[in-house]
Short mmCIF file of C-alpha atoms in Angstrom, two decimals:
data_model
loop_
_atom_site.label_atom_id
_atom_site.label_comp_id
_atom_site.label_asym_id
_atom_site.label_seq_id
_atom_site.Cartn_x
_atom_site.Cartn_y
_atom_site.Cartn_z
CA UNK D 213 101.55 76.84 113.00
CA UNK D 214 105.68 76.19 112.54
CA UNK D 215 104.37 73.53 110.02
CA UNK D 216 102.85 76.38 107.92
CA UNK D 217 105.37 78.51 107.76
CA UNK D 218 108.26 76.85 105.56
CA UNK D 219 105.13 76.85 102.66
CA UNK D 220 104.34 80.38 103.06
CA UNK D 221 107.82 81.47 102.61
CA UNK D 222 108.01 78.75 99.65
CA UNK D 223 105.19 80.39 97.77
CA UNK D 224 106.66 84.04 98.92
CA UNK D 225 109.73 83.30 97.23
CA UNK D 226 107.83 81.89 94.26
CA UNK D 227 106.45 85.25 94.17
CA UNK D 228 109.06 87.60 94.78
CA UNK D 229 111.46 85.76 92.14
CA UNK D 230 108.33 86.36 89.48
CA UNK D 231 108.22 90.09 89.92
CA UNK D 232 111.96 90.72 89.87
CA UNK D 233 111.94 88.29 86.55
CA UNK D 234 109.07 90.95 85.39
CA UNK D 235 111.48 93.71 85.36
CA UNK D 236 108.74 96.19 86.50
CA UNK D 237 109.88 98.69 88.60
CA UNK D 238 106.73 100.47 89.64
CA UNK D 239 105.88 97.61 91.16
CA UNK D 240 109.25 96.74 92.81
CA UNK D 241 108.31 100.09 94.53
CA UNK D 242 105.15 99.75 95.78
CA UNK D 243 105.74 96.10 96.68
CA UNK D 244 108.54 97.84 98.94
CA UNK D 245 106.84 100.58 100.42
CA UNK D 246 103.72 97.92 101.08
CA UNK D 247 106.23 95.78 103.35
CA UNK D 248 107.46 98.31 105.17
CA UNK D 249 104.23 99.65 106.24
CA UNK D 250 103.49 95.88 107.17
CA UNK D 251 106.51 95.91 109.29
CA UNK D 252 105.59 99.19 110.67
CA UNK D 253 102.07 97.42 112.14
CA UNK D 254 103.37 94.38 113.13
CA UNK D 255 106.16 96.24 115.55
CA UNK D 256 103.86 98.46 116.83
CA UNK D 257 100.57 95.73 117.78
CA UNK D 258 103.53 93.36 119.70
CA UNK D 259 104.87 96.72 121.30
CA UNK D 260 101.11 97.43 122.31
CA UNK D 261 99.48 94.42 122.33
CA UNK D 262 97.55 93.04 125.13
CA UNK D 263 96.79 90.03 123.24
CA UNK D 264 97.18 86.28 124.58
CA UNK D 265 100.88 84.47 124.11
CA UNK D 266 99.73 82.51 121.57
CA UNK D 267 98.33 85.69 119.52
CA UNK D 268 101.58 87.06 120.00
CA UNK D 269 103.48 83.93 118.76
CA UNK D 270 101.20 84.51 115.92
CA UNK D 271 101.88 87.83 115.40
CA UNK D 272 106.17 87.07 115.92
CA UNK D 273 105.64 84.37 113.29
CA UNK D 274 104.02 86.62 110.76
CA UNK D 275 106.85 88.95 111.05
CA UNK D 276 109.37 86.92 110.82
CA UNK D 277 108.00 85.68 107.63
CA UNK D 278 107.67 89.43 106.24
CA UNK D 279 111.60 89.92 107.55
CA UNK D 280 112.81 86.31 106.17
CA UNK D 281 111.11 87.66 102.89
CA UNK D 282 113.19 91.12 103.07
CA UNK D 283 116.31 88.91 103.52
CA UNK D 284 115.59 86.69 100.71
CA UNK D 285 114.58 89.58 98.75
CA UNK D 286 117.72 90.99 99.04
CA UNK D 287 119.40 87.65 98.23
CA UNK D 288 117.43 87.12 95.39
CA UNK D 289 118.33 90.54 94.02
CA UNK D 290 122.65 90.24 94.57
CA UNK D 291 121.69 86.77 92.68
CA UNK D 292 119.58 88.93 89.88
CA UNK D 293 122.20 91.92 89.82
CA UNK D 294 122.19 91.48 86.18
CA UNK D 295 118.54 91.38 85.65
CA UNK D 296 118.10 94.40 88.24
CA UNK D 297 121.09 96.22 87.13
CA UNK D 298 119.88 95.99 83.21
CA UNK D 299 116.55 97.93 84.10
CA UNK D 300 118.12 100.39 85.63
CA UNK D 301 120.18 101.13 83.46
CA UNK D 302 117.68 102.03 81.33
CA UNK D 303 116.56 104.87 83.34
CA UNK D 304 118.02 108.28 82.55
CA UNK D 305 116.71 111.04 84.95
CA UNK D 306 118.39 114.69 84.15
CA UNK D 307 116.83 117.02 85.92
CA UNK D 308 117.87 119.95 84.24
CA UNK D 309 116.28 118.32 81.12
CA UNK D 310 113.19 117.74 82.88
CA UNK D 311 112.74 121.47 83.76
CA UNK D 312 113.15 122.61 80.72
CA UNK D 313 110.51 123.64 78.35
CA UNK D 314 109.31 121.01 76.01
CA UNK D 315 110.41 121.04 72.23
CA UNK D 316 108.61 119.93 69.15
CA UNK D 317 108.74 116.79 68.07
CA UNK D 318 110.73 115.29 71.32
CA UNK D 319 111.41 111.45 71.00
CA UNK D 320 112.25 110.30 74.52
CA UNK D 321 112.84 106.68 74.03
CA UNK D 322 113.42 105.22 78.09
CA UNK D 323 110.33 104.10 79.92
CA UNK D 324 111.48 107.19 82.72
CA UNK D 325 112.35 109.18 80.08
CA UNK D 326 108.85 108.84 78.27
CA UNK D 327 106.79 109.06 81.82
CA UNK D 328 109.17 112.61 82.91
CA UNK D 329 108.09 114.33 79.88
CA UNK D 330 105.19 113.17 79.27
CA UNK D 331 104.43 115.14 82.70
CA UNK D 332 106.29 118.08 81.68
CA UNK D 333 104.26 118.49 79.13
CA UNK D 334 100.83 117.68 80.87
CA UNK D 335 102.14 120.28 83.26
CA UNK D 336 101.35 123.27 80.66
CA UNK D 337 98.16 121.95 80.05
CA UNK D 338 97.21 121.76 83.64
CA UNK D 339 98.35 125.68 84.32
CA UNK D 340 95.79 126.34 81.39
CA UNK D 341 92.76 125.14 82.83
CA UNK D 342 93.92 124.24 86.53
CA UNK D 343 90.36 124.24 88.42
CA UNK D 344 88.27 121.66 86.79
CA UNK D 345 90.64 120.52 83.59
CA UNK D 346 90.38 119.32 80.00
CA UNK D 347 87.59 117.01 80.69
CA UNK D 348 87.29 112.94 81.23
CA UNK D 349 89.42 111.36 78.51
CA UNK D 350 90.97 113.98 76.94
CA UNK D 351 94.52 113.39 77.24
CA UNK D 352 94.80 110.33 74.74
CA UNK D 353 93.34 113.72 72.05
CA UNK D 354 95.93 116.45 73.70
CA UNK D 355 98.55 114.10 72.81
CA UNK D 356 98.08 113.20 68.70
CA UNK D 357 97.27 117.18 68.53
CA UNK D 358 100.55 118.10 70.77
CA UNK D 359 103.44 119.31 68.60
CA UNK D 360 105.36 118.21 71.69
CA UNK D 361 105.27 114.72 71.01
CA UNK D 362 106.49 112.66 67.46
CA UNK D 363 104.87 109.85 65.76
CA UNK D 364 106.95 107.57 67.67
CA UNK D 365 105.10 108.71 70.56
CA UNK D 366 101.74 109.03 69.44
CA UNK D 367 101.61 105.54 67.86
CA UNK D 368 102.26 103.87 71.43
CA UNK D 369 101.07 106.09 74.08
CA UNK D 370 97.84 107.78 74.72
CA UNK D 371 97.94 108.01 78.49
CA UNK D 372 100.57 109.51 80.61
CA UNK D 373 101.73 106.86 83.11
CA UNK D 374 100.75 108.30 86.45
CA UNK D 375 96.86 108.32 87.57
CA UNK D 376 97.12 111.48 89.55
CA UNK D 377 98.74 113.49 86.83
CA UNK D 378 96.02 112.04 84.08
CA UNK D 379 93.48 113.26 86.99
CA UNK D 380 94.94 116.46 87.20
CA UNK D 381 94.84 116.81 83.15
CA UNK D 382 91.44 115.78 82.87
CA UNK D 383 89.38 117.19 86.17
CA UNK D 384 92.07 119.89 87.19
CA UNK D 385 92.45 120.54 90.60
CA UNK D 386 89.36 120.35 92.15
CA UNK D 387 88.58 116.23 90.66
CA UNK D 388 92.32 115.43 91.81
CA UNK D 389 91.52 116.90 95.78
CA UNK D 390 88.24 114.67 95.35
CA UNK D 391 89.98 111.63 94.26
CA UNK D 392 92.78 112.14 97.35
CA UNK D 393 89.68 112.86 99.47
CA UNK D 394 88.48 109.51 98.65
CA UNK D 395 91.53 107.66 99.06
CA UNK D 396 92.21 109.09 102.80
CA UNK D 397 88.59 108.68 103.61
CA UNK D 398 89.12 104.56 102.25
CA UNK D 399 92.48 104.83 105.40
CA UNK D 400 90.14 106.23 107.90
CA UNK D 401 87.36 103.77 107.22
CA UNK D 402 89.61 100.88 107.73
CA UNK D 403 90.85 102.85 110.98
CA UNK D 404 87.36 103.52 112.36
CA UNK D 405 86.22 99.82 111.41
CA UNK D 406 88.97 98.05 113.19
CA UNK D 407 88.92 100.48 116.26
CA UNK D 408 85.09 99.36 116.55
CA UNK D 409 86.16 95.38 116.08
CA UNK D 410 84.46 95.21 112.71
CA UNK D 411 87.72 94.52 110.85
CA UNK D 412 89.51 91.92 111.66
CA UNK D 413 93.77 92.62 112.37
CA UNK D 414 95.29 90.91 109.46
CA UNK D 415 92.55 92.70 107.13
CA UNK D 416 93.55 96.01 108.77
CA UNK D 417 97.26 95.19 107.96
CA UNK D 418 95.88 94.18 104.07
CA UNK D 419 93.87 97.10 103.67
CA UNK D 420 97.03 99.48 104.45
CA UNK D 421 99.55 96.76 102.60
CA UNK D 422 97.05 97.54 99.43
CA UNK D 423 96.71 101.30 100.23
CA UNK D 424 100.59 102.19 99.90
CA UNK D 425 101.28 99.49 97.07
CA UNK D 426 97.98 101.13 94.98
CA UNK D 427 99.30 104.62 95.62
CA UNK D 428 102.68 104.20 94.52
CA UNK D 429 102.02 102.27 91.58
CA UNK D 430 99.49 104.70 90.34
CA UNK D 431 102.47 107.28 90.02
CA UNK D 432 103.97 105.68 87.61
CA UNK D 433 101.39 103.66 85.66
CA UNK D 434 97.24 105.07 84.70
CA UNK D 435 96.11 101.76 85.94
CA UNK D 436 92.78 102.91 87.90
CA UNK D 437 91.45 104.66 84.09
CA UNK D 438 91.53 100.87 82.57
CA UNK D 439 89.11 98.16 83.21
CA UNK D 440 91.42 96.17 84.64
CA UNK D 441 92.71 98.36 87.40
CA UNK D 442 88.69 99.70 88.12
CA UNK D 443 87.92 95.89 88.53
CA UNK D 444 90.91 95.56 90.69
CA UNK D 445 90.34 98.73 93.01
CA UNK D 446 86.21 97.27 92.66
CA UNK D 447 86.99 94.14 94.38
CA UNK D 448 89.42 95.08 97.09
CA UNK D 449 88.46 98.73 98.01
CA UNK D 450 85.07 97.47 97.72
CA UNK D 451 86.29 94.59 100.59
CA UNK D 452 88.32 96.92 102.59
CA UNK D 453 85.26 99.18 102.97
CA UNK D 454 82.83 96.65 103.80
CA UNK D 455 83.66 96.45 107.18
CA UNK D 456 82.91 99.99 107.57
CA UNK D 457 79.80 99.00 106.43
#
């Protein structure tokens, strides 16, 4: 109801204003690309819809509440400049740097600059053994016995920031197509169960929400090789699938 409504964008600002005060922009990202893809469905079930008036006052409230958040999103950020300005100005992407071959004892010190060669790097050992890799939790090893990376580095990293590259390090190219094989399979699961009425419409809008958010993030962050991200992807792929069940 109406009544509803000025609480969930209450506790949608709440939540908005935490993440740009966490300064992570991974998640800024996927956050992002996870609206947008709820936009997407909501325009496209009131385009198609054949659902009663009140469904669709349902469905017009719910997206005005995703677009009110996009406004105040934006607000919030022209508010933050600083905050949002500072991190990125921490980021220094030179692509000619990038493709360049790496040099002993490199010290990149930004968060981008540390993830970008970090994959450079992994990229050489991934043309070595591209088929089936290095094996599972090997890259934390390659990287103390790399003459690529300093003590700096060594001390405080022993992953390299993206799931799909660590994947493609440690079970080459044949684990990474199974992992992407999983991943679309969890998409056309969700399509098939919803198609059949088995999934409810706002789970089918969560399930692809969680898809593009979990996707992006994992590019720039190992999280589904730590217990915390396997309990994570656990509990909601583990929903999400369910229903296919």
């Amino acid at each position: 109801s109406m009544a509803v409504f000025p609480l969930l964008l209450a506790a949608l600002l709440l939540a908005i204003e935490g993440t740009l005060a966490s300064q992570t922009r991974a998640v800024w990202l996927g956050l992002l690309q996870a609206a947008l893809v709820a936009v997407i469905l909501l325009i496209g079930r009131l385009l198609t819809s054949r659902e009663s008036q009140g469904e669709k006052r349902k469905l017009s409230l719910l997206l005005a509440l995703v677009a009110g958040a996009f406004v105040v999103t934006i607000s919030l950020t022209l508010n933050s400049s600083q905050t949002v300005e500072k991190r990125f100005s921490t980021t220094d992407i030179q692509i000619d740097k990038i493709l360049q071959a790496p040099s002993e004892n490199a010290n990149p010190k930004t968060s981008s600059g540390v993830r970008l060669y970090s994959w450079r790097v992994a990229m050489d050992w991934v043309g070595e053994r591209p088929l089936l890799g290095w094996g599972a939790g090997s890259t934390k090893e390659m990287i103390q016995h790399s003459d690529y990376f300093d003590g700096w580095f060594k001390k405080r990293f022993g992953h390299l920031h993206n799931t799909f590259m660590e994947t493609l390090v440690a079970q080459g190219l044949i684990g990474t197509a199974i992992l992407i094989a999983l991943v679309v399979w969890i998409g056309i699961a969700a399509v098939r169960a919803f198609s059949r009425g088995d999934m409810p419409w706002d789970g089918f809008v969560f399930a692809w929400c969680f898809l593009a958010f979990w996707i992006v993030i994992n590019m720039f962050e190992s999280y589904i090789l730590y217990p915390t991200g396997q309990y994570l992807n656990a509990v909601i792929v583990g929903f999400i699938y369910s229903f296919h069940f």
